[in-house]
Amino acid sequence: MSAGATADGAIERALGEVAPDRFDAYERLLYALAEGRVWMLLWHGTPGSPDAQYGNMELGGHGYAPAVTSPEQLAASGWARSHEVISGPEIANALYRTRWGLWLNPHVPGGGVGVPWADLRRIAAGLDRLPAGPLQLTDPVVQAPQFYAQLQREAAEVRPVRALRQAWVRPALGEPYLAIGLDLYDTSPPAVEAARALVHRAVPQIPAGLPVSTVVLADEWDPVAMWMRAFARPFFDREARPYPAQGYWPHQPWQ
């Protein structure tokens, strides 16, 4: 049996275990997708043609592109138009950027399983790099005055930083953590690295064992950044406080 066929079988086995509130089973499905491939149903055109267009379906106001998980499922679906075989990471990367999800085996009894675009983003970026959803996001209650004092002091000196926000993130799987949102004038890699470095320097001031992460608020696909932009008030805001010598000059070295 080929490696591709083995991975395809893993997707179908994982699909069979998915059930409401079985976040562990759903996570296994995402890992199987990251290693496997799917058969995308084309509504128009043929694979690689300029007019190729995936099928589409809408559930709960969200768009999904339908796919099946094997040649056997393709035959069972009765789909008579063209299809495209593509790896899980490739289709995840293509769909999430337009906020489209992936719906697997919509023809089966029960209607199949939908993978929202936020989870496709995790597949595209690396499942171990981003927290497992659905996420519970709230205002944090962290007793760490020295941590926040150092962040505020150093943020005033790191010129790309406009503001800092925060959220308490509780993933569906894994430990909760404190996320620091970086609102930046400049999102070039050196500016982002300078902002992240100031947070890392302050981490020793936080209670031992408390995980801390950073997120760039300009990331339009990150659910934590989206929540912070909508609900979190800055605990450092350069433009709301008198920092007369701390304006942002793009071509100056960052400290």
CSV table of C-alpha atoms in Angstrom, one decimal:
chain,number,residue,atom,x,y,z
A,1,MET,CA,0.0,0.0,0.0
A,2,SER,CA,1.4,3.4,-0.9
A,3,ALA,CA,2.1,6.2,1.6
A,4,GLY,CA,-0.7,8.3,-0.1
A,5,ALA,CA,-3.2,5.5,0.3
A,6,THR,CA,-2.3,5.0,3.9
A,7,ALA,CA,-2.7,8.8,4.6
A,8,ASP,CA,-6.1,8.7,2.8
A,9,GLY,CA,-7.2,5.9,5.1
A,10,ALA,CA,-6.1,7.9,8.1
A,11,ILE,CA,-8.4,10.7,7.1
A,12,GLU,CA,-11.4,8.4,6.8
A,13,ARG,CA,-10.6,6.6,10.1
A,14,ALA,CA,-10.4,10.0,11.8
A,15,LEU,CA,-13.6,11.1,10.2
A,16,GLY,CA,-15.4,8.1,11.7
A,17,GLU,CA,-14.3,9.2,15.2
A,18,VAL,CA,-15.4,12.8,15.1
A,19,ALA,CA,-18.4,13.7,17.3
A,20,PRO,CA,-19.6,16.7,19.1
A,21,ASP,CA,-17.3,17.8,21.9
A,22,ARG,CA,-14.7,15.1,20.9
A,23,PHE,CA,-12.0,17.7,20.4
A,24,ASP,CA,-9.3,15.1,20.6
A,25,ALA,CA,-10.8,13.2,17.7
A,26,TYR,CA,-11.2,16.3,15.7
A,27,GLU,CA,-7.6,17.2,16.3
A,28,ARG,CA,-6.6,13.8,14.9
A,29,LEU,CA,-8.6,14.6,11.8
A,30,LEU,CA,-6.7,17.8,11.3
A,31,TYR,CA,-3.4,15.9,11.7
A,32,ALA,CA,-4.5,13.3,9.2
A,33,LEU,CA,-5.5,16.1,6.7
A,34,ALA,CA,-2.0,17.7,7.2
A,35,GLU,CA,-0.5,14.4,6.1
A,36,GLY,CA,-3.0,13.4,3.5
A,37,ARG,CA,-4.9,14.5,0.4
A,38,VAL,CA,-8.5,15.2,-0.7
A,39,TRP,CA,-10.5,15.0,-3.9
A,40,MET,CA,-11.8,18.5,-4.5
A,41,LEU,CA,-15.1,18.7,-6.5
A,42,LEU,CA,-14.8,21.1,-9.4
A,43,TRP,CA,-18.0,23.0,-10.3
A,44,HIS,CA,-16.4,24.5,-13.4
A,45,GLY,CA,-13.4,23.6,-15.6
A,46,THR,CA,-10.7,20.9,-15.1
A,47,PRO,CA,-7.6,20.8,-12.9
A,48,GLY,CA,-5.1,23.4,-13.8
A,49,SER,CA,-7.4,25.2,-16.3
A,50,PRO,CA,-7.9,29.0,-16.0
A,51,ASP,CA,-11.7,28.6,-15.4
A,52,ALA,CA,-11.4,25.9,-12.8
A,53,GLN,CA,-13.6,26.6,-9.8
A,54,TYR,CA,-14.3,24.5,-6.7
A,55,GLY,CA,-17.8,23.7,-5.7
A,56,ASN,CA,-19.3,25.7,-2.8
A,57,MET,CA,-21.8,25.3,0.0
A,58,GLU,CA,-22.9,27.6,2.8
A,59,LEU,CA,-23.7,26.6,6.4
A,60,GLY,CA,-24.5,29.0,9.1
A,61,GLY,CA,-23.4,32.0,7.0
A,62,HIS,CA,-19.9,30.5,6.3
A,63,GLY,CA,-18.7,29.2,3.0
A,64,TYR,CA,-17.1,25.8,2.5
A,65,ALA,CA,-15.6,24.0,-0.5
A,66,PRO,CA,-16.8,20.3,-0.7
A,67,ALA,CA,-14.3,17.5,-1.1
A,68,VAL,CA,-14.2,13.7,-0.7
A,69,THR,CA,-11.6,11.6,0.9
A,70,SER,CA,-10.9,8.7,-1.5
A,71,PRO,CA,-11.7,7.4,-5.0
A,72,GLU,CA,-14.3,5.2,-3.4
A,73,GLN,CA,-16.0,8.2,-1.8
A,74,LEU,CA,-15.8,10.0,-5.1
A,75,ALA,CA,-17.7,7.2,-6.8
A,76,ALA,CA,-20.2,7.0,-3.9
A,77,SER,CA,-20.9,10.7,-4.2
A,78,GLY,CA,-22.1,10.4,-7.7
A,79,TRP,CA,-20.1,13.5,-8.7
A,80,ALA,CA,-20.1,13.6,-12.5
A,81,ARG,CA,-18.0,16.7,-13.1
A,82,SER,CA,-14.2,17.0,-12.8
A,83,HIS,CA,-12.2,16.8,-9.6
A,84,GLU,CA,-8.7,17.7,-8.4
A,85,VAL,CA,-6.5,15.6,-6.1
A,86,ILE,CA,-4.6,18.0,-3.8
A,87,SER,CA,-2.7,17.7,-0.6
A,88,GLY,CA,-4.3,18.8,2.7
A,89,PRO,CA,-1.8,21.6,3.3
A,90,GLU,CA,-2.1,22.9,-0.2
A,91,ILE,CA,-5.9,23.2,-0.1
A,92,ALA,CA,-5.8,24.5,3.4
A,93,ASN,CA,-3.4,27.3,2.3
A,94,ALA,CA,-5.5,28.1,-0.7
A,95,LEU,CA,-8.9,28.3,1.2
A,96,TYR,CA,-8.2,29.9,4.5
A,97,ARG,CA,-6.9,33.1,3.0
A,98,THR,CA,-10.3,33.7,1.5
A,99,ARG,CA,-12.1,32.6,4.7
A,100,TRP,CA,-13.4,29.4,3.1
A,101,GLY,CA,-13.6,26.2,5.0
A,102,LEU,CA,-13.4,22.6,3.7
A,103,TRP,CA,-16.4,20.2,3.9
A,104,LEU,CA,-15.4,16.5,3.8
A,105,ASN,CA,-17.8,13.9,2.3
A,106,PRO,CA,-21.0,15.9,2.3
A,107,HIS,CA,-22.8,13.0,0.6
A,108,VAL,CA,-22.5,10.5,3.4
A,109,PRO,CA,-25.3,9.9,6.0
A,110,GLY,CA,-25.1,12.7,8.5
A,111,GLY,CA,-23.7,15.2,6.0
A,112,GLY,CA,-19.9,14.8,6.6
A,113,VAL,CA,-17.7,17.0,8.6
A,114,GLY,CA,-16.8,20.7,8.1
A,115,VAL,CA,-13.3,22.1,8.8
A,116,PRO,CA,-13.6,25.9,9.3
A,117,TRP,CA,-11.1,28.2,7.7
A,118,ALA,CA,-9.4,29.0,11.1
A,119,ASP,CA,-8.5,25.3,11.4
A,120,LEU,CA,-7.3,25.2,7.8
A,121,ARG,CA,-5.0,28.1,8.7
A,122,ARG,CA,-3.6,25.9,11.5
A,123,ILE,CA,-2.9,23.1,9.0
A,124,ALA,CA,-1.2,25.5,6.6
A,125,ALA,CA,1.0,27.1,9.3
A,126,GLY,CA,1.7,24.0,11.3
A,127,LEU,CA,-0.7,22.5,13.8
A,128,ASP,CA,1.8,22.6,16.6
A,129,ARG,CA,2.4,26.3,16.1
A,130,LEU,CA,-1.2,27.5,16.7
A,131,PRO,CA,-3.6,26.7,19.5
A,132,ALA,CA,-6.4,24.2,19.0
A,133,GLY,CA,-9.9,25.8,18.7
A,134,PRO,CA,-12.5,26.6,19.5
A,135,LEU,CA,-10.7,29.1,21.7
A,136,GLN,CA,-12.2,30.7,24.9
A,137,LEU,CA,-10.9,34.3,25.0
A,138,THR,CA,-11.3,36.6,28.0
A,139,ASP,CA,-9.6,39.5,29.7
A,140,PRO,CA,-6.7,38.1,31.8
A,141,VAL,CA,-6.4,38.5,35.5
A,142,VAL,CA,-2.6,38.1,36.0
A,143,GLN,CA,-1.0,39.4,39.1
A,144,ALA,CA,2.4,40.5,37.7
A,145,PRO,CA,2.9,44.2,38.2
A,146,GLN,CA,6.7,44.0,37.5
A,147,PHE,CA,6.0,42.2,34.2
A,148,TYR,CA,3.6,44.9,33.0
A,149,ALA,CA,5.8,47.7,34.3
A,150,GLN,CA,8.7,46.4,32.3
A,151,LEU,CA,6.6,45.9,29.2
A,152,GLN,CA,5.3,49.5,29.4
A,153,ARG,CA,8.8,50.9,30.1
A,154,GLU,CA,10.5,49.0,27.2
A,155,ALA,CA,7.6,49.5,24.8
A,156,ALA,CA,8.1,53.2,25.1
A,157,GLU,CA,11.7,52.7,23.8
A,158,VAL,CA,10.8,50.2,21.0
A,159,ARG,CA,9.7,52.6,18.3
A,160,PRO,CA,7.6,50.3,16.1
A,161,VAL,CA,5.2,49.6,19.0
A,162,ARG,CA,2.0,51.7,18.9
A,163,ALA,CA,0.1,49.7,21.6
A,164,LEU,CA,0.1,46.5,23.6
A,165,ARG,CA,-3.1,44.5,24.4
A,166,GLN,CA,-3.6,41.2,26.1
A,167,ALA,CA,-6.0,38.2,26.3
A,168,TRP,CA,-6.3,35.0,28.3
A,169,VAL,CA,-6.5,32.1,25.8
A,170,ARG,CA,-7.9,28.8,26.7
A,171,PRO,CA,-7.5,26.3,23.8
A,172,ALA,CA,-9.8,23.3,23.3
A,173,LEU,CA,-6.7,21.2,23.9
A,174,GLY,CA,-3.6,22.2,25.8
A,175,GLU,CA,-2.8,24.6,28.6
A,176,PRO,CA,-4.2,28.2,28.8
A,177,TYR,CA,-1.8,31.0,28.2
A,178,LEU,CA,-1.4,34.8,28.3
A,179,ALA,CA,-1.3,36.4,24.8
A,180,ILE,CA,0.3,39.8,24.3
A,181,GLY,CA,-1.0,41.6,21.3
A,182,LEU,CA,1.5,43.7,19.4
A,183,ASP,CA,-0.1,46.7,17.7
A,184,LEU,CA,2.7,48.0,15.4
A,185,TYR,CA,3.3,50.9,13.1
A,186,ASP,CA,5.5,48.7,11.0
A,187,THR,CA,5.0,44.9,10.5
A,188,SER,CA,8.3,44.2,8.7
A,189,PRO,CA,10.2,41.2,10.1
A,190,PRO,CA,12.8,43.3,12.0
A,191,ALA,CA,10.0,45.4,13.6
A,192,VAL,CA,8.0,42.3,14.6
A,193,GLU,CA,11.2,40.7,16.0
A,194,ALA,CA,12.0,43.9,18.0
A,195,ALA,CA,8.5,43.9,19.6
A,196,ARG,CA,8.5,40.2,20.4
A,197,ALA,CA,12.0,40.5,22.0
A,198,LEU,CA,10.7,43.2,24.4
A,199,VAL,CA,8.0,40.7,25.6
A,200,HIS,CA,10.6,37.9,26.0
A,201,ARG,CA,12.8,40.1,28.1
A,202,ALA,CA,9.9,40.8,30.5
A,203,VAL,CA,8.9,37.1,30.8
A,204,PRO,CA,11.2,36.4,33.8
A,205,GLN,CA,9.0,38.9,35.8
A,206,ILE,CA,5.9,36.8,35.3
A,207,PRO,CA,4.8,34.0,37.8
A,208,ALA,CA,6.7,30.8,37.2
A,209,GLY,CA,5.0,28.3,34.9
A,210,LEU,CA,2.7,30.8,33.2
A,211,PRO,CA,3.0,30.5,29.4
A,212,VAL,CA,3.2,33.7,27.4
A,213,SER,CA,2.8,34.1,23.7
A,214,THR,CA,2.7,37.1,21.3
A,215,VAL,CA,0.5,37.9,18.3
A,216,VAL,CA,0.7,40.6,15.8
A,217,LEU,CA,-2.6,42.5,15.7
A,218,ALA,CA,-2.3,43.2,12.0
A,219,ASP,CA,-2.7,39.5,11.3
A,220,GLU,CA,-6.2,39.5,9.7
A,221,TRP,CA,-6.6,35.7,10.1
A,222,ASP,CA,-5.5,35.2,13.7
A,223,PRO,CA,-8.6,34.6,15.9
A,224,VAL,CA,-6.7,35.9,19.0
A,225,ALA,CA,-5.7,39.1,17.2
A,226,MET,CA,-9.3,39.5,15.9
A,227,TRP,CA,-10.6,39.3,19.4
A,228,MET,CA,-8.1,41.7,20.8
A,229,ARG,CA,-8.8,44.3,18.1
A,230,ALA,CA,-12.5,44.1,18.9
A,231,PHE,CA,-12.5,43.7,22.7
A,232,ALA,CA,-9.2,44.3,24.5
A,233,ARG,CA,-8.2,47.7,25.8
A,234,PRO,CA,-4.5,48.6,25.5
A,235,PHE,CA,-2.5,48.5,28.7
A,236,PHE,CA,0.2,50.5,26.8
A,237,ASP,CA,-0.8,53.1,24.2
A,238,ARG,CA,1.9,55.4,22.9
A,239,GLU,CA,-0.7,57.7,21.3
A,240,ALA,CA,-2.7,58.1,24.5
A,241,ARG,CA,0.2,58.9,26.8
A,242,PRO,CA,2.7,61.7,26.7
A,243,TYR,CA,5.8,60.2,25.2
A,244,PRO,CA,7.3,63.3,23.5
A,245,ALA,CA,10.6,61.7,22.6
A,246,GLN,CA,9.1,58.4,21.5
A,247,GLY,CA,7.6,59.0,18.1
A,248,TYR,CA,8.1,56.4,15.4
A,249,TRP,CA,10.8,57.0,12.8
A,250,PRO,CA,10.8,54.1,10.3
A,251,HIS,CA,14.5,54.5,9.3
A,252,GLN,CA,15.9,54.8,12.9
A,253,PRO,CA,17.4,51.8,14.6
A,254,TRP,CA,15.2,50.1,17.1
A,255,GLN,CA,16.3,49.7,20.7
